[in-house]
Amino acid sequence: MDRNGNATAPFLDAGQYTADSIQDYELVYGKAFVSPGGKACADDLIQKMALAADDLVLDAGCGLGGSAFLMASKFGLRVDAIDLSENMIALAQNRLRELDCPKTIQLKQEDCLQIDAEQKYNGIYSRDVFLHIAEKQKLFSVLHRALKVTGKLLFTDYCCSPPPWDETFSTYVENRGYHLRTVADYRALIEQAGFQVIEALDRTEDFINFSEQELDRIETLTATPFVKQHLRSDWRAKIHRAREGNQRWGQFLAIKNTQ
Ligand SMILES: C[S@@+](CC[C@H](N)C(=O)[O-])C[C@H]1O[C@@H](n2cnc3c(N)ncnc32)[C@H](O)[C@@H]1O
């Protein structure tokens, strides 16, 4: 972590996103995806942005590039896809080659907090990334600046209920080094950054449904018993935390109306 509490590349690469663990997650989420709902959910959310072909989108924290690939190949968008983790970017380069990546995707190792763009993007899309970032005000101000006027911000993220949390959940959040917010906190943060919020939704029920389908998929995987057991217990714990209520999942759509 850096001195402000944000995840750094070494923290991610040696911790949650080793090359092996990324590929284990990918087995469950589907090729080139490491976020809830995999490709089908990404497809729905990209449609929700309602961008025009040839528009330029930033995928902030692109992971293995599955969403970026879909944006370019199905929706005709130009995509800057960035991620802080070296392991993610290295694997994403392979995935985009394997998927015959359109030339309209630029993949780069970069920190969301360091984006130095002004009025560049028609849309910013981010899936389950901001939990790694402590400096939320700075984050949304950087993203606001990077969007063109009328540009849209769409993101999902792991969220939380207001404290107090039970001990299991507090320990999980601390061990992962996450910085979770409630859906209401996120709404306030994006408004403070100058966005008009179109929707701020608690989609925890959908998160549980996705996770249950993913748990079923684990049983069908060709993987070692050790890997399957590890994934199974991860997914069961995640479903349990969401059912108990402290872990929430939020979806946000906002628009930049002024400079
Ligand atoms: C749960 S994964 C989701 C990846 C991808 N969005 C997807 O849907 O498959 C979270 C990603 O956020 C990236 N990340 C964390 N902090 C970041 C930062 N400050 N800037 C860019 N990427 C970051 C991680 O490296 C990781 O790839």
CSV table of C-alpha atoms in Angstrom, one decimal, residues 75-251:
chain,number,residue,atom,x,y,z
A,75,PHE,CA,-20.0,-2.1,-29.8
A,76,GLY,CA,-17.4,-0.6,-32.2
A,77,LEU,CA,-15.9,1.5,-29.4
A,78,ARG,CA,-12.3,2.7,-29.2
A,79,VAL,CA,-10.9,1.7,-25.8
A,80,ASP,CA,-8.0,2.7,-23.6
A,81,ALA,CA,-7.7,-0.2,-21.1
A,82,ILE,CA,-5.5,0.4,-18.1
A,83,ASP,CA,-4.7,-1.6,-15.0
A,84,LEU,CA,-2.2,-1.2,-12.2
A,85,SER,CA,-1.2,-4.8,-11.8
A,86,GLU,CA,1.7,-6.0,-13.9
A,87,ASN,CA,0.4,-9.6,-13.8
A,88,MET,CA,-3.0,-8.5,-15.1
A,89,ILE,CA,-1.6,-6.5,-17.9
A,90,ALA,CA,0.8,-9.3,-19.0
A,91,LEU,CA,-2.0,-11.8,-19.0
A,92,ALA,CA,-4.4,-9.3,-20.7
A,93,GLN,CA,-1.9,-8.9,-23.5
A,94,ASN,CA,-2.0,-12.7,-24.1
A,95,ARG,CA,-5.8,-12.8,-23.9
A,96,LEU,CA,-6.3,-10.0,-26.4
A,97,ARG,CA,-3.9,-11.7,-28.7
A,98,GLU,CA,-5.8,-15.0,-28.3
A,99,LEU,CA,-9.1,-13.3,-28.9
A,100,ASP,CA,-7.7,-11.5,-32.0
A,101,CYS,CA,-8.0,-8.1,-30.3
A,102,PRO,CA,-9.3,-5.2,-32.6
A,103,LYS,CA,-6.7,-2.5,-33.3
A,104,THR,CA,-9.0,0.0,-31.4
A,105,ILE,CA,-7.9,-1.3,-28.0
A,106,GLN,CA,-4.9,0.3,-26.3
A,107,LEU,CA,-3.7,-1.7,-23.3
A,108,LYS,CA,-1.4,0.0,-20.7
A,109,GLN,CA,-0.2,-0.5,-17.2
A,110,GLU,CA,-1.4,2.6,-15.4
A,111,ASP,CA,-2.8,3.7,-12.1
A,112,CYS,CA,-6.4,5.2,-12.2
A,113,LEU,CA,-5.2,7.9,-9.8
A,114,GLN,CA,-2.5,9.0,-12.2
A,115,ILE,CA,-4.6,9.5,-15.3
A,116,ASP,CA,-3.6,12.8,-16.8
A,117,ALA,CA,-6.3,13.4,-19.4
A,118,GLU,CA,-8.7,16.3,-19.8
A,119,GLN,CA,-12.0,16.1,-21.7
A,120,LYS,CA,-10.7,13.0,-23.5
A,121,TYR,CA,-13.3,10.3,-23.0
A,122,ASN,CA,-16.9,9.8,-24.0
A,123,GLY,CA,-17.3,7.2,-21.3
A,124,ILE,CA,-15.4,5.7,-18.4
A,125,TYR,CA,-16.3,2.1,-17.4
A,126,SER,CA,-14.9,0.4,-14.3
A,127,ARG,CA,-15.7,-2.9,-12.8
A,128,ASP,CA,-14.9,-3.7,-9.2
A,129,VAL,CA,-11.7,-1.7,-9.0
A,130,PHE,CA,-12.3,1.2,-6.7
A,131,LEU,CA,-12.4,-1.0,-3.6
A,132,HIS,CA,-8.6,-1.0,-3.9
A,133,ILE,CA,-8.4,2.8,-3.9
A,134,ALA,CA,-8.4,4.8,-0.6
A,135,GLU,CA,-8.5,8.3,-2.1
A,136,LYS,CA,-12.0,8.3,-3.5
A,137,GLN,CA,-12.3,12.1,-3.8
A,138,LYS,CA,-9.1,12.3,-5.8
A,139,LEU,CA,-10.2,9.3,-7.9
A,140,PHE,CA,-13.6,10.9,-8.9
A,141,SER,CA,-12.0,14.2,-9.5
A,142,VAL,CA,-9.4,12.7,-11.9
A,143,LEU,CA,-12.2,10.7,-13.7
A,144,HIS,CA,-14.4,13.8,-14.0
A,145,ARG,CA,-11.6,15.8,-15.5
A,146,ALA,CA,-10.9,13.0,-18.0
A,147,LEU,CA,-14.4,12.9,-19.3
A,148,LYS,CA,-15.8,15.1,-22.0
A,149,VAL,CA,-18.9,17.2,-21.1
A,150,THR,CA,-21.9,14.8,-21.5
A,151,GLY,CA,-19.5,11.9,-21.0
A,152,LYS,CA,-20.8,9.0,-18.8
A,153,LEU,CA,-19.2,7.2,-15.9
A,154,LEU,CA,-20.4,3.7,-15.2
A,155,PHE,CA,-19.0,1.5,-12.5
A,156,THR,CA,-19.8,-1.4,-10.2
A,157,ASP,CA,-18.0,-2.0,-6.9
A,158,TYR,CA,-17.9,-4.1,-3.8
A,159,CYS,CA,-19.7,-1.9,-1.2
A,160,CYS,CA,-20.7,-2.3,2.4
A,161,SER,CA,-23.5,-1.6,4.9
A,162,PRO,CA,-23.0,1.3,7.3
A,163,PRO,CA,-20.9,0.2,10.3
A,164,PRO,CA,-20.9,-1.5,12.7
A,165,TRP,CA,-19.8,-4.7,10.9
A,166,ASP,CA,-19.5,-8.2,12.3
A,167,GLU,CA,-16.0,-9.4,13.2
A,168,THR,CA,-15.7,-11.8,10.2
A,169,PHE,CA,-16.5,-9.0,7.7
A,170,SER,CA,-14.2,-6.5,9.4
A,171,THR,CA,-11.3,-9.0,9.4
A,172,TYR,CA,-11.9,-9.9,5.7
A,173,VAL,CA,-11.9,-6.2,4.7
A,174,GLU,CA,-8.7,-5.5,6.7
A,175,ASN,CA,-6.9,-8.6,5.4
A,176,ARG,CA,-7.7,-7.6,1.8
A,177,GLY,CA,-6.8,-4.0,2.3
A,178,TYR,CA,-10.1,-2.9,0.8
A,179,HIS,CA,-11.6,0.6,1.1
A,180,LEU,CA,-15.4,-0.1,0.9
A,181,ARG,CA,-18.1,2.5,0.9
A,182,THR,CA,-21.9,2.3,1.2
A,183,VAL,CA,-24.0,2.9,-2.0
A,184,ALA,CA,-25.1,6.2,-0.4
A,185,ASP,CA,-21.5,7.3,0.3
A,186,TYR,CA,-20.6,6.6,-3.4
A,187,ARG,CA,-23.6,8.7,-4.6
A,188,ALA,CA,-22.4,11.6,-2.4
A,189,LEU,CA,-18.8,11.2,-3.6
A,190,ILE,CA,-19.7,11.3,-7.3
A,191,GLU,CA,-22.0,14.2,-6.8
A,192,GLN,CA,-19.3,16.1,-4.9
A,193,ALA,CA,-17.0,15.5,-7.9
A,194,GLY,CA,-19.5,17.3,-10.1
A,195,PHE,CA,-21.4,14.4,-11.7
A,196,GLN,CA,-25.1,14.2,-12.1
A,197,VAL,CA,-26.0,10.8,-10.7
A,198,ILE,CA,-28.4,8.9,-13.0
A,199,GLU,CA,-28.5,5.8,-10.8
A,200,ALA,CA,-26.9,4.4,-7.7
A,201,LEU,CA,-28.2,0.9,-7.2
A,202,ASP,CA,-27.7,-1.7,-4.5
A,203,ARG,CA,-27.5,-4.9,-6.6
A,204,THR,CA,-26.6,-7.3,-3.9
A,205,GLU,CA,-29.3,-9.8,-4.8
A,206,ASP,CA,-27.9,-10.0,-8.3
A,207,PHE,CA,-24.4,-10.4,-6.9
A,208,ILE,CA,-25.7,-13.3,-4.8
A,209,ASN,CA,-27.3,-14.9,-7.9
A,210,PHE,CA,-24.2,-14.5,-10.0
A,211,SER,CA,-22.1,-15.9,-7.2
A,212,GLU,CA,-24.3,-18.9,-6.8
A,213,GLN,CA,-24.1,-19.6,-10.6
A,214,GLU,CA,-20.3,-19.2,-10.3
A,215,LEU,CA,-20.2,-21.6,-7.4
A,216,ASP,CA,-22.1,-24.2,-9.5
A,217,ARG,CA,-19.6,-23.7,-12.3
A,218,ILE,CA,-16.7,-24.5,-9.9
A,219,GLU,CA,-18.0,-28.1,-9.7
A,220,THR,CA,-17.7,-28.5,-13.4
A,221,LEU,CA,-14.1,-27.1,-13.7
A,222,THR,CA,-11.2,-29.1,-14.8
A,223,ALA,CA,-8.8,-28.1,-12.0
A,224,THR,CA,-7.0,-29.8,-9.2
A,225,PRO,CA,-9.0,-30.7,-6.1
A,226,PHE,CA,-6.9,-28.2,-4.1
A,227,VAL,CA,-7.8,-25.3,-6.5
A,228,LYS,CA,-11.5,-26.3,-6.6
A,229,GLN,CA,-11.7,-26.5,-2.8
A,230,HIS,CA,-10.0,-23.1,-2.5
A,231,LEU,CA,-12.4,-21.5,-5.0
A,232,ARG,CA,-15.4,-23.2,-3.4
A,233,SER,CA,-14.6,-21.9,0.0
A,234,ASP,CA,-13.9,-18.4,-1.4
A,235,TRP,CA,-17.3,-18.3,-3.2
A,236,ARG,CA,-19.2,-19.7,-0.2
A,237,ALA,CA,-17.7,-17.1,2.1
A,238,LYS,CA,-18.6,-14.3,-0.4
A,239,ILE,CA,-22.2,-15.5,-0.6
A,240,HIS,CA,-22.4,-15.8,3.2
A,241,ARG,CA,-21.1,-12.2,3.7
A,242,ALA,CA,-23.6,-10.8,1.2
A,243,ARG,CA,-26.5,-12.8,2.7
A,244,GLU,CA,-25.5,-11.6,6.2
A,245,GLY,CA,-25.8,-8.1,4.9
A,246,ASN,CA,-22.4,-6.3,5.6
A,247,GLN,CA,-21.1,-7.0,2.0
A,248,ARG,CA,-23.1,-5.1,-0.7
A,249,TRP,CA,-22.6,-4.7,-4.4
A,250,GLY,CA,-23.3,-1.3,-6.1
A,251,GLN,CA,-23.9,-0.2,-9.6
